[in-house]
Amino acid sequence: MYRESARELLAFIDRSPSCYHVISNIKEILASDGYEELQEGRPWKLEAGRNYFVSRNGSSLIAFKLPTKEFSGYQIISSHSDSPTFKVKEHPEIVTENKYVKLNVEKYGGMICSPWFDRPLSVAGRIMVKEKEKICTRLVDIDRDLVMIPNLAVHMNREVNEGYKYNVQDDMLPVLGDETAKGSFLRMVAENAGVLEESVLSTDLFLYNRVKGSFWGANEEYISSGRLDDLQCAFASLQGFRKGNSTKSVAVYCVLDNEEVGSATKQGAASTFLGDTLRRINKGALRDEEAFLMALSSSFMISADNAHGVHPNYVKKSDPTNRPYLNEGIVIKYSANQKYTTDAVSAAVFKMICERAEVPYQTFVNRSDMMGGSTLGNISNTQVALNTVDVGLAQLAMHSPYESAGVKDTFYFEKAAEEFYSSWIDGTGDGEYLICRE
């Protein structure tokens, strides 16, 4: 069961080289399950007992199940579709020495730079195409080893193993080919999308690591892949969402873009996307504003974004008493400075969910002398105030193009998500919460 969940995860990641492909693949899965696609720019006619999804920008998506009875609140799991990488700039080709063609790129998010060298890479994303008087989106995935960022030999960079600071503009531009490759990049992109080069108006294209996901370890107890952060949580929560069933709450599955660059976009956690969708669900159920606010008080959100496991070579980098490990369960993340939203209430609710699902959980807090990252939970709460817990799955090498995690943990989160989506929460009074199930 563990290996099957991990195998399905790696297959999903392999099909999802960019945030746009992530959402396209989720749409395909939901549509095959009978979910109806809605458009933000058109009226919604919602029916009790039906399932729906809506996307924004092609890189964020919210799916929901309307119960057949009057609902008490919303049960939400939120994750993100993007990962640190390099974005291809406009006018990307740079010719060097009349012998090489390179691509001009810039950093997207806070990646570890060094592992991007000397490995096969390619390009994926979306292009905007002119079709007569209409502008259309086309996905692009040049599914072959296309470019590489070659290291400088140690003989010419003796400081490389002594804390060398990489300059992205000078050190990290991928090589596309020799001088014959000049003028070929946009043509290849257009051919991949099945359109004419002259019809391409603009692009959102990114590099991605071509190395396939793998099982490894003495007992194959670990997995490695690009984009585990955060597609491991996005995929596991999707599987739990598909299996969960509650007649008393609206199950909401949410995947947002741009978490790695601060979420302050129209499709990020700081946008109105989640709040707009919840309000339209409320309106579609013929409920007034007071009913909406009452529902929020009995709602709960799990902000799911991977967590740092204790590193075997850097054990002192972890907190002395909160030490999560790979394959030992879902990680509940805490921060006194509210980088994570977890408090005593939300942690207690989530622990009970895990206990009912019979899956283990553990805790993460940064060392008191180290600043950690943040995630989408506290940012989402500025738009829709909900009881929220921040959780993740323990991994190593976060923000590397090839990250590692435990083979069991995807399954654990699938089971917890299924239990969560089969439950509802009743706020019975100040400080009292009842977690109910059919």
Tab-separated table of C-alpha atoms in Angstrom:
chain	number	residue	atom	x	y	z
A	1	MET	CA	0.000	0.000	0.000
A	2	TYR	CA	2.843	2.407	0.834
A	3	ARG	CA	4.749	1.654	-2.349
A	4	GLU	CA	1.645	1.909	-4.520
A	5	SER	CA	0.865	5.387	-3.190
A	6	ALA	CA	4.480	6.440	-3.716
A	7	ARG	CA	4.532	4.963	-7.218
A	8	GLU	CA	1.360	6.855	-8.176
A	9	LEU	CA	2.861	10.058	-6.741
A	10	LEU	CA	6.043	9.721	-8.811
A	11	ALA	CA	3.994	9.055	-11.945
A	12	PHE	CA	1.915	12.194	-11.267
A	13	ILE	CA	5.047	14.299	-10.774
A	14	ASP	CA	6.553	12.929	-13.978
A	15	ARG	CA	3.464	14.135	-15.868
A	16	SER	CA	3.607	17.552	-14.177
A	17	PRO	CA	6.772	19.433	-15.203
A	18	SER	CA	5.236	22.872	-14.559
A	19	CYS	CA	2.491	24.378	-12.393
A	20	TYR	CA	0.261	24.550	-15.481
A	21	HIS	CA	0.661	20.829	-16.105
A	22	VAL	CA	-0.100	20.151	-12.419
A	23	ILE	CA	-3.475	21.842	-12.731
A	24	SER	CA	-4.198	20.336	-16.144
A	25	ASN	CA	-3.573	16.845	-14.761
A	26	ILE	CA	-5.721	17.464	-11.676
A	27	LYS	CA	-8.527	18.703	-13.939
A	28	GLU	CA	-8.291	15.534	-15.992
A	29	ILE	CA	-8.503	13.356	-12.877
A	30	LEU	CA	-11.484	15.264	-11.488
A	31	ALA	CA	-13.297	15.292	-14.827
A	32	SER	CA	-12.867	11.515	-15.077
A	33	ASP	CA	-14.522	11.289	-11.634
A	34	GLY	CA	-17.521	13.256	-12.918
A	35	TYR	CA	-16.682	16.718	-11.552
A	36	GLU	CA	-18.162	19.626	-13.498
A	37	GLU	CA	-15.889	22.513	-14.448
A	38	LEU	CA	-17.062	26.016	-13.575
A	39	GLN	CA	-15.815	29.330	-14.953
A	40	GLU	CA	-15.212	32.355	-12.732
A	41	GLY	CA	-16.532	34.635	-15.477
A	42	ARG	CA	-19.871	32.875	-15.831
A	43	PRO	CA	-22.863	32.299	-13.518
A	44	TRP	CA	-22.752	29.237	-11.270
A	45	LYS	CA	-25.802	27.008	-10.974
A	46	LEU	CA	-24.954	24.628	-8.163
A	47	GLU	CA	-26.930	21.545	-7.192
A	48	ALA	CA	-26.838	19.669	-3.901
A	49	GLY	CA	-24.999	16.382	-4.134
A	50	ARG	CA	-22.913	17.495	-7.149
A	51	ASN	CA	-19.146	17.981	-7.426
A	52	TYR	CA	-17.388	20.918	-9.103
A	53	PHE	CA	-14.038	22.539	-9.763
A	54	VAL	CA	-12.854	25.961	-10.914
A	55	SER	CA	-9.390	27.179	-11.902
A	56	ARG	CA	-7.675	30.543	-12.076
A	57	ASN	CA	-4.769	31.417	-14.380
A	58	GLY	CA	-4.373	27.767	-15.339
A	59	SER	CA	-2.082	27.362	-12.311
A	60	SER	CA	-4.492	27.321	-9.326
A	61	LEU	CA	-7.582	25.192	-8.746
A	62	ILE	CA	-10.346	24.712	-6.187
A	63	ALA	CA	-12.595	21.653	-6.229
A	64	PHE	CA	-15.553	21.070	-3.917
A	65	LYS	CA	-18.299	18.587	-3.090
A	66	LEU	CA	-21.733	19.901	-2.176
A	67	PRO	CA	-23.473	17.699	0.388
A	68	THR	CA	-27.080	16.681	-0.086
A	69	LYS	CA	-28.063	18.160	3.286
A	70	GLU	CA	-27.710	21.652	4.760
A	71	PHE	CA	-23.979	21.996	5.453
A	72	SER	CA	-22.340	23.200	8.660
A	73	GLY	CA	-19.038	24.486	7.269
A	74	TYR	CA	-16.110	23.958	4.930
A	75	GLN	CA	-13.377	21.317	5.270
A	76	ILE	CA	-10.385	22.630	3.299
A	77	ILE	CA	-6.943	21.280	2.450
A	78	SER	CA	-4.697	23.751	0.673
A	79	SER	CA	-1.329	23.119	-0.993
A	80	HIS	CA	0.649	24.729	-3.823
A	81	SER	CA	1.451	23.900	-7.448
A	82	ASP	CA	4.771	25.705	-7.943
A	83	SER	CA	8.352	24.757	-7.097
A	84	PRO	CA	11.656	26.687	-7.187
A	85	THR	CA	13.172	26.695	-10.663
A	86	PHE	CA	14.460	28.996	-13.413
A	87	LYS	CA	12.125	30.994	-15.644
A	88	VAL	CA	13.084	31.564	-19.259
A	89	LYS	CA	13.278	35.294	-20.012
A	90	GLU	CA	11.887	37.094	-23.010
A	91	HIS	CA	14.285	37.104	-26.015
A	92	PRO	CA	16.089	34.198	-24.366
A	93	GLU	CA	18.843	33.264	-26.790
A	94	ILE	CA	22.395	34.428	-26.036
A	95	VAL	CA	25.143	33.582	-28.533
A	96	THR	CA	28.616	33.207	-26.990
A	97	GLU	CA	31.882	33.180	-28.946
A	98	ASN	CA	29.836	32.456	-32.070
A	99	LYS	CA	30.010	28.834	-30.881
A	100	TYR	CA	27.350	28.340	-28.189
A	101	VAL	CA	23.703	29.301	-27.787
A	102	LYS	CA	22.526	29.759	-24.193
A	103	LEU	CA	19.137	30.551	-22.681
A	104	ASN	CA	18.757	33.668	-20.557
A	105	VAL	CA	16.986	32.657	-17.321
A	106	GLU	CA	16.183	34.099	-13.890
A	107	LYS	CA	15.543	32.473	-10.526
A	108	TYR	CA	11.990	31.626	-9.516
A	109	GLY	CA	11.854	31.058	-5.773
A	110	GLY	CA	14.635	30.167	-3.352
A	111	MET	CA	16.300	27.105	-4.815
A	112	ILE	CA	19.570	25.367	-3.930
A	113	CYS	CA	21.646	26.332	-6.951
A	114	SER	CA	24.467	23.780	-7.019
A	115	PRO	CA	22.410	20.630	-7.841
A	116	TRP	CA	21.132	22.263	-11.044
A	117	PHE	CA	24.540	21.821	-12.662
A	118	ASP	CA	25.524	18.881	-14.862
A	119	ARG	CA	22.146	17.207	-15.121
A	120	PRO	CA	19.757	16.950	-18.098
A	121	LEU	CA	17.095	19.648	-18.086
A	122	SER	CA	14.251	20.644	-20.325
A	123	VAL	CA	11.620	23.360	-20.697
A	124	ALA	CA	7.894	23.292	-19.890
A	125	GLY	CA	5.106	25.767	-19.239
A	126	ARG	CA	2.561	27.609	-21.333
A	127	ILE	CA	2.479	29.884	-24.355
A	128	MET	CA	-0.169	32.334	-25.494
A	129	VAL	CA	-1.082	31.907	-29.143
A	130	LYS	CA	-2.984	34.115	-31.557
A	131	GLU	CA	-5.721	32.239	-33.427
A	132	LYS	CA	-7.423	34.749	-35.732
A	133	GLU	CA	-8.814	37.324	-33.287
A	134	LYS	CA	-8.610	35.040	-30.245
A	135	ILE	CA	-5.769	34.461	-27.763
A	136	CYS	CA	-5.460	30.832	-26.622
A	137	THR	CA	-3.312	28.963	-24.106
A	138	ARG	CA	-1.173	26.013	-25.155
A	139	LEU	CA	0.837	23.844	-22.787
A	140	VAL	CA	4.434	23.052	-23.689
A	141	ASP	CA	6.663	20.192	-22.533
A	142	ILE	CA	9.736	19.521	-24.638
A	143	ASP	CA	9.946	15.952	-23.418
A	144	ARG	CA	13.624	15.233	-24.027
A	145	ASP	CA	17.011	16.179	-22.617
A	146	LEU	CA	17.234	19.672	-24.101
A	147	VAL	CA	19.615	21.869	-22.104
A	148	MET	CA	22.297	21.591	-19.416
A	149	ILE	CA	24.148	23.965	-17.087
A	150	PRO	CA	27.783	22.784	-17.201
A	151	ASN	CA	29.983	23.340	-14.159
A	152	LEU	CA	33.285	25.140	-14.476
A	153	ALA	CA	36.159	22.715	-13.952
A	154	VAL	CA	37.675	22.785	-10.462
A	155	HIS	CA	41.030	23.687	-12.066
A	156	MET	CA	39.478	27.040	-13.093
A	157	ASN	CA	37.446	27.570	-9.927
A	158	ARG	CA	39.473	26.410	-6.945
A	159	GLU	CA	36.960	28.004	-4.546
A	160	VAL	CA	34.009	25.921	-5.731
A	161	ASN	CA	34.249	23.598	-2.703
A	162	GLU	CA	34.884	26.444	-0.264
A	163	GLY	CA	31.516	28.164	-0.295
A	164	TYR	CA	31.430	29.628	-3.789
A	165	LYS	CA	28.599	32.121	-4.382
A	166	TYR	CA	26.887	31.533	-7.714
A	167	ASN	CA	25.876	34.452	-9.903
A	168	VAL	CA	22.809	33.345	-11.849
A	169	GLN	CA	23.414	35.720	-14.761
A	170	ASP	CA	27.048	34.663	-15.200
A	171	ASP	CA	27.284	31.091	-13.859
A	172	MET	CA	23.929	29.411	-14.420
A	173	LEU	CA	22.694	29.968	-17.956
A	174	PRO	CA	21.797	26.651	-19.630
A	175	VAL	CA	23.415	25.707	-22.925
A	176	LEU	CA	20.910	25.025	-25.713
A	177	GLY	CA	23.352	23.995	-28.430
A	178	ASP	CA	26.133	25.011	-30.770
A	179	GLU	CA	26.010	27.884	-33.233
A	180	THR	CA	23.509	26.027	-35.433
A	181	ALA	CA	20.919	26.323	-32.635
A	182	LYS	CA	20.636	30.084	-33.127
A	183	GLY	CA	17.000	31.069	-33.657
A	184	SER	CA	15.724	27.573	-32.867
A	185	PHE	CA	14.290	27.909	-29.361
A	186	LEU	CA	10.962	29.564	-30.077
A	187	ARG	CA	10.558	27.381	-33.144
A	188	MET	CA	10.954	24.236	-31.015
A	189	VAL	CA	8.467	25.581	-28.479
A	190	ALA	CA	5.912	26.332	-31.189
A	191	GLU	CA	6.374	22.926	-32.816
A	192	ASN	CA	5.872	21.230	-29.467
A	193	ALA	CA	2.580	23.099	-29.033
A	194	GLY	CA	1.512	22.333	-32.600
A	195	VAL	CA	1.348	25.990	-33.673
A	196	LEU	CA	3.227	28.300	-36.006
A	197	GLU	CA	6.151	30.228	-34.542
A	198	GLU	CA	4.766	33.561	-35.705
A	199	SER	CA	1.497	32.916	-33.809
A	200	VAL	CA	3.238	32.823	-30.406
A	201	LEU	CA	2.545	36.090	-28.573
A	202	SER	CA	4.115	35.419	-25.156
A	203	THR	CA	5.451	32.640	-22.926
A	204	ASP	CA	5.663	31.419	-19.318
A	205	LEU	CA	8.366	28.742	-19.608
A	206	PHE	CA	10.487	27.127	-16.908
A	207	LEU	CA	13.376	24.688	-16.630
A	208	TYR	CA	12.736	21.305	-15.053
A	209	ASN	CA	14.897	18.400	-13.984
A	210	ARG	CA	14.686	15.414	-16.332
A	211	VAL	CA	15.887	12.791	-13.823
A	212	LYS	CA	13.016	10.414	-13.105
A	213	GLY	CA	11.703	9.776	-9.614
A	214	SER	CA	13.159	6.711	-7.893
A	215	PHE	CA	12.977	4.406	-4.890
A	216	TRP	CA	16.237	3.976	-2.979
A	217	GLY	CA	17.754	2.860	0.321
A	218	ALA	CA	18.717	-0.558	1.692
A	219	ASN	CA	15.047	-1.535	1.751
A	220	GLU	CA	13.858	1.027	-0.802
A	221	GLU	CA	12.429	3.007	2.085
A	222	TYR	CA	12.979	6.398	0.457
A	223	ILE	CA	11.820	8.152	-2.697
A	224	SER	CA	13.457	10.978	-4.599
A	225	SER	CA	12.103	13.269	-7.280
A	226	GLY	CA	11.927	16.839	-8.392
A	227	ARG	CA	9.049	18.944	-7.053
A	228	LEU	CA	8.191	16.794	-4.014
A	229	ASP	CA	7.674	20.184	-2.373
A	230	ASP	CA	4.747	20.542	-2.732
A	231	LEU	CA	3.319	18.007	-5.184
A	232	GLN	CA	3.569	15.258	-2.569
A	233	CYS	CA	0.976	17.084	-0.434
A	234	ALA	CA	-1.078	18.220	-3.436
A	235	PHE	CA	-1.337	14.662	-4.772
A	236	ALA	CA	-1.934	12.934	-1.422
A	237	SER	CA	-4.677	15.389	-0.452
A	238	LEU	CA	-6.286	14.936	-3.890
A	239	GLN	CA	-6.456	11.181	-3.323
A	240	GLY	CA	-8.019	11.681	0.106
A	241	PHE	CA	-10.439	14.240	-1.311
A	242	ARG	CA	-11.636	11.805	-3.976
A	243	LYS	CA	-12.327	9.097	-1.361
A	244	GLY	CA	-13.756	11.233	1.454
A	245	ASN	CA	-17.485	11.635	1.944
A	246	SER	CA	-19.350	13.930	4.329
A	247	THR	CA	-23.003	14.908	4.143
A	248	LYS	CA	-22.627	17.723	6.693
A	249	SER	CA	-19.740	19.818	5.340
A	250	VAL	CA	-18.470	21.096	1.999
A	251	ALA	CA	-15.231	19.293	1.142
A	252	VAL	CA	-12.849	21.781	-0.511
A	253	TYR	CA	-9.597	20.843	-2.260
A	254	CYS	CA	-7.376	23.818	-3.003
A	255	VAL	CA	-4.090	24.095	-4.954
A	256	LEU	CA	-2.637	27.594	-5.269
A	257	ASP	CA	0.249	28.986	-7.299
A	258	ASN	CA	3.181	31.267	-6.422
A	259	GLU	CA	3.766	30.119	-2.839
A	260	GLU	CA	7.500	30.015	-3.563
A	261	VAL	CA	7.552	33.731	-4.400
A	262	GLY	CA	5.282	35.037	-1.636
A	263	SER	CA	1.732	34.210	-2.820
A	264	ALA	CA	0.916	37.879	-3.579
A	265	THR	CA	-0.630	37.241	-6.992
A	266	LYS	CA	-4.163	36.944	-8.344
A	267	GLN	CA	-3.818	33.147	-8.183
A	268	GLY	CA	-1.853	32.934	-4.912
A	269	ALA	CA	-2.878	32.442	-1.295
A	270	ALA	CA	-2.998	36.210	-0.760
A	271	SER	CA	-5.578	36.554	-3.540
A	272	THR	CA	-9.361	36.488	-3.281
A	273	PHE	CA	-9.619	33.116	-5.044
A	274	LEU	CA	-10.456	30.993	-2.012
A	275	GLY	CA	-12.725	33.589	-0.414
A	276	ASP	CA	-14.524	34.267	-3.702
A	277	THR	CA	-15.147	30.561	-4.214
A	278	LEU	CA	-16.470	29.941	-0.705
A	279	ARG	CA	-18.851	32.884	-1.003
A	280	ARG	CA	-20.156	31.655	-4.354
A	281	ILE	CA	-20.734	28.204	-2.865
A	282	ASN	CA	-22.702	29.842	-0.056
A	283	LYS	CA	-24.719	31.923	-2.522
A	284	GLY	CA	-25.325	28.879	-4.753
A	285	ALA	CA	-26.795	27.112	-1.724
A	286	LEU	CA	-29.227	30.053	-1.287
A	287	ARG	CA	-27.723	31.075	2.053
A	288	ASP	CA	-27.273	34.638	3.313
A	289	GLU	CA	-24.123	36.408	4.543
A	290	GLU	CA	-24.784	35.580	8.179
A	291	ALA	CA	-25.054	31.891	7.313
A	292	PHE	CA	-21.720	32.184	5.515
A	293	LEU	CA	-19.994	33.707	8.539
A	294	MET	CA	-21.539	31.079	10.808
A	295	ALA	CA	-20.249	28.358	8.493
A	296	LEU	CA	-16.718	29.765	8.693
A	297	SER	CA	-16.792	29.380	12.479
A	298	SER	CA	-17.353	25.642	12.037
A	299	SER	CA	-14.832	25.324	9.215
A	300	PHE	CA	-11.250	24.076	9.273
A	301	MET	CA	-8.287	24.317	6.931
A	302	ILE	CA	-5.216	22.128	6.650
A	303	SER	CA	-2.366	24.066	5.063
A	304	ALA	CA	-0.237	21.271	3.594
A	305	ASP	CA	3.338	22.060	2.574
A	306	ASN	CA	6.293	19.755	3.085
A	307	ALA	CA	8.458	19.934	6.209
A	308	HIS	CA	12.152	19.588	7.026
A	309	GLY	CA	13.150	16.161	8.308
A	310	VAL	CA	16.175	15.751	10.573
A	311	HIS	CA	19.198	15.578	8.265
A	312	PRO	CA	21.625	12.718	9.061
A	313	ASN	CA	24.674	14.902	8.335
A	314	TYR	CA	23.351	18.042	10.032
A	315	VAL	CA	21.483	16.813	13.097
A	316	LYS	CA	22.296	19.995	15.037
A	317	LYS	CA	20.293	22.073	12.553
A	318	SER	CA	17.074	20.666	14.043
A	319	ASP	CA	15.279	21.644	17.235
A	320	PRO	CA	16.376	19.629	20.294
A	321	THR	CA	12.933	18.203	21.089
A	322	ASN	CA	10.870	18.458	17.879
A	323	ARG	CA	12.618	16.180	15.426
A	324	PRO	CA	10.590	14.789	12.515
A	325	TYR	CA	11.898	11.864	10.496
A	326	LEU	CA	11.046	10.411	7.111
A	327	ASN	CA	8.477	7.573	7.223
A	328	GLU	CA	7.313	8.456	10.744
A	329	GLY	CA	4.124	10.296	9.937
A	330	ILE	CA	2.608	13.666	9.100
A	331	VAL	CA	4.480	16.658	10.516
A	332	ILE	CA	2.561	19.335	12.444
A	333	LYS	CA	4.450	22.638	12.107
A	334	TYR	CA	4.584	25.320	14.811
A	335	SER	CA	5.962	28.872	14.934
A	336	ALA	CA	5.581	31.406	17.760
A	337	ASN	CA	5.943	34.182	15.180
A	338	GLN	CA	3.058	32.744	13.131
A	339	LYS	CA	5.122	31.679	10.148
A	340	TYR	CA	2.830	28.676	10.615
A	341	THR	CA	-0.777	29.004	11.771
A	342	THR	CA	-0.848	26.014	14.120
A	343	ASP	CA	-2.119	26.720	17.616
A	344	ALA	CA	-3.361	24.509	20.443
A	345	VAL	CA	-6.861	24.309	18.954
A	346	SER	CA	-5.903	23.426	15.379
A	347	ALA	CA	-3.180	21.009	16.494
A	348	ALA	CA	-5.643	19.177	18.745
A	349	VAL	CA	-8.184	18.855	15.925
A	350	PHE	CA	-5.594	17.535	13.492
A	351	LYS	CA	-4.175	15.056	16.009
A	352	MET	CA	-7.655	13.610	16.494
A	353	ILE	CA	-8.059	13.316	12.717
A	354	CYS	CA	-4.786	11.386	12.517
A	355	GLU	CA	-5.766	9.129	15.416
A	356	ARG	CA	-9.084	8.308	13.751
A	357	ALA	CA	-7.270	7.589	10.482
A	358	GLU	CA	-4.746	5.461	12.416
A	359	VAL	CA	-1.746	7.286	10.991
A	360	PRO	CA	1.232	8.633	12.975
A	361	TYR	CA	2.038	12.304	13.414
A	362	GLN	CA	5.091	14.223	14.637
A	363	THR	CA	6.058	17.854	15.233
A	364	PHE	CA	8.399	20.453	13.758
A	365	VAL	CA	9.598	23.738	15.242
A	366	ASN	CA	12.648	25.643	14.044
A	367	ARG	CA	15.648	25.994	16.327
A	368	SER	CA	15.149	29.131	18.390
A	369	ASP	CA	18.197	30.744	16.793
A	370	MET	CA	17.137	30.061	13.188
A	371	MET	CA	14.543	31.780	11.024
A	372	GLY	CA	12.411	29.367	9.020
A	373	GLY	CA	10.273	29.781	5.953
A	374	SER	CA	6.560	30.399	5.883
A	375	THR	CA	3.787	28.854	3.849
A	376	LEU	CA	0.310	29.576	2.538
A	377	GLY	CA	-1.728	28.974	5.716
A	378	ASN	CA	-1.179	32.316	7.414
A	379	ILE	CA	-1.379	34.151	4.072
A	380	SER	CA	-4.733	32.521	3.223
A	381	ASN	CA	-6.031	33.516	6.640
A	382	THR	CA	-5.691	37.191	5.742
A	383	GLN	CA	-8.410	36.579	3.138
A	384	VAL	CA	-10.576	33.981	4.891
A	385	ALA	CA	-10.188	33.650	8.664
A	386	LEU	CA	-10.398	29.971	9.629
A	387	ASN	CA	-9.088	27.604	12.249
A	388	THR	CA	-5.994	26.370	10.423
A	389	VAL	CA	-3.181	23.912	11.040
A	390	ASP	CA	0.084	23.841	9.098
A	391	VAL	CA	1.328	20.363	8.287
A	392	GLY	CA	3.643	18.661	5.816
A	393	LEU	CA	5.558	15.507	5.037
A	394	ALA	CA	9.164	15.199	6.186
A	395	GLN	CA	11.754	15.524	3.440
A	396	LEU	CA	15.435	16.192	2.862
A	397	ALA	CA	17.066	18.637	0.421
A	398	MET	CA	14.045	20.926	0.226
A	399	HIS	CA	14.270	23.268	-2.803
A	400	SER	CA	16.808	21.074	-4.560
A	401	PRO	CA	15.842	19.940	-8.091
A	402	TYR	CA	15.948	16.386	-6.671
A	403	GLU	CA	14.414	16.058	-3.194
A	404	SER	CA	14.011	13.017	-0.932
A	405	ALA	CA	11.144	11.779	1.237
A	406	GLY	CA	9.825	8.643	2.937
A	407	VAL	CA	8.036	5.934	0.992
A	408	LYS	CA	5.288	5.620	3.644
A	409	ASP	CA	4.326	9.237	4.153
A	410	THR	CA	2.259	9.829	1.009
A	411	PHE	CA	-0.037	6.992	2.088
A	412	TYR	CA	-0.268	8.405	5.619
A	413	PHE	CA	-1.454	11.770	4.334
A	414	GLU	CA	-3.915	10.174	1.911
A	415	LYS	CA	-5.541	8.355	4.842
A	416	ALA	CA	-5.627	11.456	7.047
A	417	ALA	CA	-7.108	13.521	4.192
A	418	GLU	CA	-9.798	10.908	3.567
A	419	GLU	CA	-10.729	10.951	7.256
A	420	PHE	CA	-10.738	14.749	7.317
A	421	TYR	CA	-12.987	14.982	4.262
A	422	SER	CA	-15.357	12.438	5.800
A	423	SER	CA	-15.786	14.550	8.962
A	424	TRP	CA	-17.193	17.872	10.035
A	425	ILE	CA	-16.481	20.148	12.985
A	426	ASP	CA	-19.008	21.564	15.382
A	427	GLY	CA	-17.834	24.548	17.420
A	428	THR	CA	-19.952	23.853	20.493
A	429	GLY	CA	-18.675	26.789	22.534
A	430	ASP	CA	-15.659	28.901	23.364
A	431	GLY	CA	-12.739	26.457	23.355
A	432	GLU	CA	-14.894	23.375	22.755
A	433	TYR	CA	-14.901	21.496	19.446
A	434	LEU	CA	-16.669	18.337	18.408
A	435	ILE	CA	-15.297	16.360	15.462
A	436	CYS	CA	-18.152	14.423	13.913
A	437	ARG	CA	-18.373	11.636	11.362
A	438	GLU	CA	-21.174	9.763	9.621
